[in-house]
CSV table of C-alpha atoms and ligand atoms in Angstrom, one decimal:
chain,number,residue,atom,x,y,z
A,1,UNK,CA,77.0,116.5,155.8
A,2,UNK,CA,77.6,119.3,158.3
A,3,UNK,CA,76.3,122.7,157.0
A,4,UNK,CA,78.4,125.6,158.1
A,5,UNK,CA,76.6,129.0,158.3
A,6,UNK,CA,78.9,132.1,158.1
A,7,UNK,CA,77.4,135.5,158.9
A,8,UNK,CA,78.7,138.1,156.6
A,9,UNK,CA,78.5,141.9,156.8
A,10,UNK,CA,79.4,143.1,153.3
A,11,UNK,CA,80.2,146.5,154.7
A,12,UNK,CA,83.0,145.1,156.8
A,13,UNK,CA,85.9,143.1,155.6
A,14,UNK,CA,84.0,140.3,153.9
A,15,UNK,CA,86.6,139.4,151.2
A,16,UNK,CA,88.2,136.4,153.0
A,17,UNK,CA,84.7,134.9,153.1
A,18,UNK,CA,84.1,135.5,149.4
A,19,UNK,CA,87.5,133.8,148.9
A,20,UNK,CA,86.6,130.8,151.0
A,21,UNK,CA,83.3,130.4,149.1
A,22,UNK,CA,85.1,130.8,145.8
A,23,UNK,CA,87.6,128.1,146.7
A,24,UNK,CA,84.8,125.7,147.6
A,25,UNK,CA,83.1,126.5,144.3
A,26,UNK,CA,86.4,126.0,142.4
A,27,UNK,CA,86.8,122.6,144.0
A,28,UNK,CA,83.4,121.6,142.6
A,29,UNK,CA,81.4,122.2,145.8
A,30,UNK,CA,78.2,124.2,146.4
A,31,UNK,CA,77.3,127.1,148.6
A,32,UNK,CA,74.2,129.1,149.3
A,33,UNK,CA,74.7,132.8,148.5
A,34,UNK,CA,72.4,135.7,149.3
A,35,UNK,CA,71.1,137.9,146.5
A,36,UNK,CA,68.6,140.8,146.7
A,37,UNK,CA,65.8,138.5,145.3
A,38,UNK,CA,66.1,135.2,147.1
A,39,UNK,CA,69.0,133.0,148.3
A,40,UNK,CA,70.8,131.2,145.5
A,41,UNK,CA,72.4,127.7,145.5
A,42,UNK,CA,75.7,128.4,143.7
A,43,UNK,CA,78.0,126.2,141.7
A,44,UNK,CA,80.9,127.1,139.3
A,45,UNK,CA,78.9,127.4,136.1
A,46,UNK,CA,81.8,126.1,134.0
A,47,UNK,CA,82.1,122.8,135.9
A,48,UNK,CA,79.4,120.4,134.5
A,49,UNK,CA,79.7,118.0,137.5
A,50,UNK,CA,79.2,120.9,140.0
A,51,UNK,CA,76.2,122.1,138.0
A,52,UNK,CA,74.8,118.5,138.0
A,53,UNK,CA,75.1,118.5,141.8
A,54,UNK,CA,72.9,121.6,142.0
A,55,UNK,CA,70.1,119.7,140.2
A,56,UNK,CA,70.7,116.7,142.5
A,57,UNK,CA,70.7,118.7,145.7
A,58,UNK,CA,67.5,120.6,144.7
A,59,UNK,CA,65.8,117.5,143.2
A,60,UNK,CA,65.3,119.8,140.3
A,61,UNK,CA,64.3,118.2,137.0
A,62,UNK,CA,67.0,118.4,134.3
A,63,UNK,CA,64.6,120.3,131.9
A,64,UNK,CA,64.6,123.4,134.2
A,65,UNK,CA,67.7,125.6,133.3
A,66,UNK,CA,69.7,127.7,135.7
A,67,UNK,CA,70.5,131.4,135.9
A,68,UNK,CA,74.2,132.3,135.6
A,69,UNK,CA,75.4,135.2,137.7
A,70,UNK,CA,78.1,137.6,136.6
A,71,UNK,CA,80.1,140.0,138.8
A,72,UNK,CA,79.6,142.7,136.2
A,73,UNK,CA,77.8,143.4,132.9
A,74,UNK,CA,81.1,143.6,131.0
A,75,UNK,CA,81.4,139.8,131.3
A,76,UNK,CA,78.2,139.4,129.2
A,77,UNK,CA,80.1,138.8,126.0
A,78,UNK,CA,82.2,136.0,127.5
A,79,UNK,CA,79.2,133.8,127.7
A,80,UNK,CA,76.5,135.2,125.3
A,81,UNK,CA,76.3,136.0,121.7
A,82,UNK,CA,74.2,139.1,121.6
A,83,UNK,CA,72.6,139.5,118.1
A,84,UNK,CA,73.7,142.8,116.6
A,85,UNK,CA,70.0,143.9,116.1
A,86,UNK,CA,69.5,143.5,119.9
A,87,UNK,CA,72.7,145.1,121.1
A,88,UNK,CA,71.1,148.5,121.8
A,89,UNK,CA,68.2,147.0,123.6
A,90,UNK,CA,70.4,144.7,125.7
A,91,UNK,CA,72.7,147.5,126.6
A,92,UNK,CA,69.8,149.8,127.5
A,93,UNK,CA,68.3,147.1,129.8
A,94,UNK,CA,71.6,146.3,131.4
A,95,UNK,CA,72.3,150.0,131.9
A,96,UNK,CA,69.0,150.6,133.5
A,97,UNK,CA,68.5,147.4,135.6
A,98,UNK,CA,71.9,145.9,136.3
A,99,UNK,CA,73.1,145.3,138.9
A,100,UNK,CA,69.6,144.3,139.9
A,101,UNK,CA,66.7,141.8,139.8
A,102,UNK,CA,66.5,141.4,136.1
A,103,UNK,CA,67.6,138.2,134.1
A,104,UNK,CA,68.2,138.2,130.3
A,105,UNK,CA,67.8,135.1,128.2
A,106,UNK,CA,70.3,135.3,125.3
A,107,UNK,CA,72.0,133.0,122.8
A,108,UNK,CA,74.8,131.2,124.6
A,109,UNK,CA,78.5,130.7,123.7
A,110,UNK,CA,80.2,127.2,123.8
A,111,UNK,CA,81.9,127.8,127.1
A,112,UNK,CA,78.5,127.5,128.9
A,113,UNK,CA,78.0,123.8,129.6
A,114,UNK,CA,74.7,122.4,128.1
A,115,UNK,CA,73.7,121.0,131.5
A,116,UNK,CA,73.4,124.6,132.9
A,117,UNK,CA,70.9,125.5,130.1
A,118,UNK,CA,69.1,122.1,130.0
A,119,UNK,CA,70.4,121.8,126.5
A,120,UNK,CA,68.9,125.0,125.3
A,121,UNK,CA,70.9,127.2,122.8
A,122,UNK,CA,70.1,130.2,125.1
A,123,UNK,CA,71.4,131.1,128.6
A,124,UNK,CA,69.7,133.1,131.4
A,125,UNK,CA,72.1,135.8,132.8
A,126,UNK,CA,72.0,138.2,135.7
A,127,UNK,CA,74.2,140.7,137.6
A,128,UNK,CA,72.9,140.8,141.1
A,129,UNK,CA,72.8,144.0,143.1
A,130,UNK,CA,73.9,142.0,146.2
A,131,UNK,CA,77.5,142.6,147.1
A,132,UNK,CA,77.9,139.1,148.5
A,133,UNK,CA,76.8,137.4,145.2
A,134,UNK,CA,79.0,139.7,143.2
A,135,UNK,CA,81.9,139.3,145.6
A,136,UNK,CA,81.8,135.5,145.2
A,137,UNK,CA,81.5,135.7,141.4
A,138,UNK,CA,84.5,138.1,141.3
A,139,UNK,CA,86.6,135.9,143.6
A,140,UNK,CA,85.8,132.8,141.5
A,141,UNK,CA,86.5,134.5,138.2
A,142,UNK,CA,83.8,132.5,136.5
A,143,UNK,CA,80.0,132.9,136.4
A,144,UNK,CA,78.2,131.3,139.3
A,145,UNK,CA,75.2,129.1,138.3
A,146,UNK,CA,72.6,129.8,141.0
A,147,UNK,CA,69.0,128.8,141.1
A,148,UNK,CA,67.0,129.5,144.2
A,149,UNK,CA,68.3,127.5,147.3
A,150,UNK,CA,65.2,125.5,147.9
A,151,UNK,CA,64.1,122.0,147.0
A,152,UNK,CA,62.2,122.0,143.7
A,153,UNK,CA,58.7,123.3,143.8
A,154,UNK,CA,59.0,124.6,147.4
A,155,UNK,CA,58.8,128.2,148.6
A,156,UNK,CA,62.0,130.2,147.7
A,157,UNK,CA,64.2,131.1,150.7
A,158,UNK,CA,64.5,134.7,151.6
A,159,UNK,CA,66.8,134.1,154.7
A,160,UNK,CA,69.7,131.9,155.6
A,161,UNK,CA,67.4,130.2,158.2
A,162,UNK,CA,65.0,129.2,155.4
A,163,UNK,CA,67.9,127.9,153.3
A,164,UNK,CA,68.9,125.7,156.3
A,165,UNK,CA,65.4,124.3,156.5
A,166,UNK,CA,65.4,123.5,152.8
A,167,UNK,CA,69.0,122.3,152.2
A,168,UNK,CA,70.6,121.9,155.7
A,169,UNK,CA,72.7,118.7,155.7
A,170,UNK,CA,72.9,118.6,151.9
A,171,UNK,CA,75.3,121.5,151.3
A,172,UNK,CA,78.6,122.4,153.2
A,173,UNK,CA,78.1,126.2,153.4
A,174,UNK,CA,75.5,129.0,153.7
A,175,UNK,CA,76.6,132.6,153.5
A,176,UNK,CA,74.2,134.5,155.7
A,177,UNK,CA,73.8,138.2,155.0
A,178,UNK,CA,70.3,138.6,156.5
A,179,UNK,CA,67.0,139.0,154.7
A,180,UNK,CA,66.7,139.6,151.0
A,181,UNK,CA,65.7,143.1,150.1
A,182,UNK,CA,63.4,142.3,147.2
A,183,UNK,CA,62.0,138.9,148.3
A,184,UNK,CA,60.8,137.7,144.8
A,185,UNK,CA,62.8,136.0,142.1
A,186,UNK,CA,64.2,138.1,139.3
A,187,UNK,CA,62.1,139.3,136.3
A,188,UNK,CA,63.1,137.1,133.3
A,189,UNK,CA,63.2,138.7,129.9
A,190,UNK,CA,63.6,137.3,126.4
A,191,UNK,CA,64.8,140.0,124.1
A,192,UNK,CA,63.7,139.5,120.4
A,193,UNK,CA,63.0,141.1,117.1
A,194,UNK,CA,59.2,141.1,116.7
A,195,UNK,CA,57.3,140.4,113.5
A,196,UNK,CA,57.5,144.1,112.6
A,197,UNK,CA,61.3,143.9,112.7
A,198,UNK,CA,61.5,146.0,115.9
A,199,UNK,CA,63.4,145.0,119.1
A,200,UNK,CA,61.2,144.1,122.1
A,201,UNK,CA,61.1,141.8,125.1
A,202,UNK,CA,58.8,139.1,126.3
A,203,UNK,CA,58.4,138.6,130.0
A,204,UNK,CA,59.1,135.0,130.8
A,205,UNK,CA,58.7,135.4,134.6
A,206,UNK,CA,57.3,138.5,136.4
A,207,UNK,CA,59.5,139.8,139.2
A,208,UNK,CA,60.7,142.9,141.0
A,209,UNK,CA,61.4,144.8,137.8
A,210,UNK,CA,57.7,145.5,136.9
A,211,UNK,CA,56.2,145.7,133.4
A,212,UNK,CA,55.6,149.4,134.1
A,213,UNK,CA,59.3,150.1,134.7
A,214,UNK,CA,60.3,148.0,131.7
A,215,UNK,CA,58.0,150.0,129.4
A,216,UNK,CA,60.1,153.1,130.1
A,217,UNK,CA,63.1,151.3,128.4
A,218,UNK,CA,61.8,148.8,125.9
A,219,UNK,CA,58.7,147.6,124.1
A,220,UNK,CA,57.1,144.8,126.1
A,221,UNK,CA,55.1,142.2,124.1
A,222,UNK,CA,52.0,140.7,125.6
A,223,UNK,CA,52.4,137.2,126.6
A,224,UNK,CA,49.0,135.5,126.7
A,225,UNK,CA,50.4,132.3,128.1
A,226,UNK,CA,51.3,133.9,131.5
A,227,UNK,CA,48.7,133.4,134.1
A,228,UNK,CA,49.8,136.6,135.8
A,229,UNK,CA,48.3,138.7,133.0
A,230,UNK,CA,45.0,138.2,134.7
A,231,UNK,CA,43.6,135.2,132.9
A,232,UNK,CA,44.1,131.5,132.9
A,233,UNK,CA,47.0,129.9,131.1
A,234,UNK,CA,45.6,129.2,127.7
A,235,UNK,CA,48.5,127.1,126.6
A,236,UNK,CA,49.6,123.8,128.1
A,237,UNK,CA,53.3,124.6,127.8
A,238,UNK,CA,54.8,127.0,130.4
A,239,UNK,CA,56.1,130.3,129.0
A,240,UNK,CA,59.6,129.4,130.1
A,241,UNK,CA,61.0,126.0,131.0
A,242,UNK,CA,60.5,125.3,134.7
A,243,UNK,CA,57.7,127.9,135.1
A,244,UNK,CA,55.3,125.1,136.0
A,245,UNK,CA,51.8,125.8,137.1
A,246,UNK,CA,52.5,124.4,140.5
A,247,UNK,CA,55.5,126.0,142.1
A,248,UNK,CA,56.6,128.1,145.1
A,249,UNK,CA,54.2,125.9,147.1
A,250,UNK,CA,53.9,125.4,150.9
A,251,UNK,CA,53.3,121.9,152.1
A,252,UNK,CA,49.8,122.8,153.2
A,253,UNK,CA,47.0,123.5,150.7
A,254,UNK,CA,46.7,127.2,149.8
A,255,UNK,CA,43.5,128.8,148.6
A,256,UNK,CA,43.5,132.2,146.9
A,257,UNK,CA,40.4,134.3,147.7
A,258,UNK,CA,38.8,137.7,147.0
A,259,UNK,CA,39.1,139.7,150.2
A,260,UNK,CA,35.7,141.3,149.6
A,261,UNK,CA,33.8,138.0,149.4
A,262,UNK,CA,32.9,136.1,152.6
A,263,UNK,CA,34.8,133.0,153.3
A,264,UNK,CA,32.9,129.8,154.1
A,265,UNK,CA,35.0,127.8,156.5
A,266,UNK,CA,34.4,124.0,156.4
A,267,UNK,CA,33.7,122.5,159.8
A,268,UNK,CA,36.6,120.6,161.3
A,269,UNK,CA,39.2,122.5,159.2
A,270,UNK,CA,41.6,125.0,160.7
A,271,UNK,CA,42.5,128.0,158.5
A,272,UNK,CA,45.3,130.6,158.6
A,273,UNK,CA,44.8,133.9,156.6
A,274,UNK,CA,47.5,135.8,154.8
A,275,UNK,CA,45.9,139.2,154.5
A,276,UNK,CA,47.3,142.2,152.5
A,277,UNK,CA,46.7,145.0,155.0
A,278,UNK,CA,44.8,143.1,157.7
A,279,UNK,CA,41.8,145.4,157.6
A,280,UNK,CA,39.6,143.6,155.0
A,281,UNK,CA,36.1,142.3,155.8
A,282,UNK,CA,37.7,138.8,155.4
A,283,UNK,CA,40.3,139.5,158.0
A,284,UNK,CA,37.6,140.5,160.5
A,285,UNK,CA,35.8,137.1,160.2
A,286,UNK,CA,36.2,135.0,163.3
A,287,UNK,CA,37.1,131.7,161.6
A,288,UNK,CA,40.9,132.1,161.6
A,289,UNK,CA,43.4,130.2,163.7
A,290,UNK,CA,46.0,132.8,162.6
A,291,UNK,CA,46.1,136.0,160.6
A,292,UNK,CA,49.4,137.4,159.2
A,293,UNK,CA,49.3,140.7,157.2
A,294,UNK,CA,51.8,141.3,154.4
A,295,UNK,CA,51.8,145.1,154.9
A,296,UNK,CA,49.9,145.8,158.1
A,297,UNK,CA,47.7,148.9,157.8
A,298,UNK,CA,49.6,150.8,155.1
A,299,UNK,CA,49.2,148.3,152.3
A,300,UNK,CA,52.4,148.9,150.4
A,301,UNK,CA,53.1,146.3,147.6
A,302,UNK,CA,56.9,146.6,148.0
A,303,UNK,CA,56.6,145.7,151.7
A,304,UNK,CA,54.2,142.8,150.9
A,305,UNK,CA,56.7,141.5,148.2
A,306,UNK,CA,59.6,141.4,150.6
A,307,UNK,CA,57.6,139.5,153.1
A,308,UNK,CA,55.5,137.2,150.9
A,309,UNK,CA,57.6,134.0,151.0
A,310,UNK,CA,58.6,134.4,154.6
A,311,UNK,CA,54.9,134.8,155.6
A,312,UNK,CA,54.0,131.8,153.5
A,313,UNK,CA,56.7,129.8,155.3
A,314,UNK,CA,55.5,131.0,158.7
A,315,UNK,CA,51.9,129.9,158.0
A,316,UNK,CA,53.2,126.6,156.7
A,317,UNK,CA,55.0,126.1,160.1
A,318,UNK,CA,52.1,127.3,162.3
A,319,UNK,CA,50.9,124.0,163.8
A,320,UNK,CA,47.3,125.2,164.4
A,321,UNK,CA,46.8,125.9,160.7
A,322,UNK,CA,45.7,123.1,158.2
A,323,UNK,CA,44.8,125.2,155.2
A,324,UNK,CA,46.3,128.6,154.2
A,325,UNK,CA,44.0,131.2,152.7
A,326,UNK,CA,45.6,134.1,150.9
A,327,UNK,CA,43.8,137.3,149.9
A,328,UNK,CA,44.3,138.2,146.2
A,329,UNK,CA,46.3,141.4,145.7
A,330,UNK,CA,45.8,144.3,143.3
A,331,UNK,CA,47.3,143.3,140.0
A,332,UNK,CA,49.4,146.4,139.2
A,333,UNK,CA,53.2,146.9,139.7
A,334,UNK,CA,54.6,144.3,142.2
A,335,UNK,CA,51.1,142.9,142.6
A,336,UNK,CA,51.6,141.1,139.2
A,337,UNK,CA,54.6,138.9,140.3
A,338,UNK,CA,53.1,138.3,143.7
A,339,UNK,CA,49.8,137.1,142.2
A,340,UNK,CA,51.9,134.9,139.8
A,341,UNK,CA,53.6,133.3,142.8
A,342,UNK,CA,50.3,132.9,144.8
A,343,UNK,CA,48.5,131.3,141.8
A,344,UNK,CA,51.3,128.8,141.5
A,345,UNK,CA,51.3,128.1,145.2
A,346,UNK,CA,47.5,127.5,145.0
A,347,UNK,CA,47.8,125.2,142.0
A,348,UNK,CA,47.3,121.5,142.9
A,349,UNK,CA,50.5,119.6,142.9
A,350,UNK,CA,50.7,116.8,140.4
B,401,AMP,P1,65.4,129.9,139.5
B,401,AMP,O1,66.9,130.1,139.3
B,401,AMP,O2,65.1,128.7,140.3
B,401,AMP,O3,64.7,131.1,139.9
B,401,AMP,O4,64.9,129.5,138.0
B,401,AMP,C1,65.4,130.0,136.9
B,401,AMP,C2,64.4,130.0,135.8
B,401,AMP,O5,64.9,130.8,134.7
B,401,AMP,C3,64.0,128.7,135.2
B,401,AMP,O6,63.0,128.1,136.0
B,401,AMP,C4,63.5,129.1,133.8
B,401,AMP,O7,62.2,129.3,133.8
B,401,AMP,C5,64.3,130.4,133.5
B,401,AMP,N1,65.3,130.1,132.5
B,401,AMP,C6,66.6,129.8,132.7
B,401,AMP,N2,67.3,129.6,131.6
B,401,AMP,C7,66.4,129.9,130.6
B,401,AMP,C8,66.5,129.8,129.2
B,401,AMP,N3,67.6,129.5,128.5
B,401,AMP,N4,65.3,130.1,128.5
B,401,AMP,C9,64.2,130.4,129.1
B,401,AMP,N5,64.1,130.5,130.5
B,401,AMP,C10,65.1,130.2,131.2
B,402,MG,MG1,63.4,128.6,141.9
């Protein structure tokens, strides 16, 4: 299959392209669509066959449910049944973080096909801040089911070029609106009533909306099962379906190291370093075939987050590098979701 790539500038007259993508989706086809987090692989969420095609194209296991995108928060009640006791919390979160990189897991209505939620009674929903994703959702008039536009377990794509490498030849269309502005998948929240009868959320996946920002709006329960909280996973089951220990992985082995500790290179092996600022004692060692810094010099976590997946991809594609070594990052704010992705990238594939 030929993959067409259409460059879109949402500030110019992009509506005919939203229309074209929506027609493709309405006919049961798939298209890659940019969001502020990563590029998504979109299908009409109300067509079970189209949703099935998303799983097939991504080689995604059927137990890993998809996120449904809405063009606007007012559509939430069309697909979810928000429990009365959680209404205020859901409205507060939506008001604060939508449109934006936050996903809510809520009880689903019957219109949502079971295949989209892997048979779960809940559905993951988001209103993206990206005008192209919202424009396509609006033109379609239905929610768009859109997981990341990569093959399962691979690094998420943050550019149209990366989508082409992952899914070129498998899908008919990629809408290209440049690089993603957040660069990490959305924060996934599960709103619930806790054992004291109070509304709260559990973080199912760390992302651009950090724990610190959430705490300003809602009570955040500790989730001891998430490796990003600093420790090892102490439960065999992932915190959310699909959040497998090995994920977001380059094709080369990746080792996560403390930048203050010396690295012992094994003879005959060629290493590439992903450094945070590029000025650590580790970065000054002379054993690297390549060094790429996530936020050269200044060390800003937001800059590092935007670049993380693209840099992992570049290292993966650098022919002189056999093994990728990544410096561990400070685990506050955006450092938490980044360390989550790095730990999963470092986990041995089964
Ligand atoms: P992706 O769209 O590839 O970033 O992945 C979406 C992720 O959202 C899945 O891997 C799940 O971990 C999570 N998710 C989707 N639906 C649900 C749900 N109903 N309950 C819990 N987690 C969900
Ligand atoms: Mg994904």
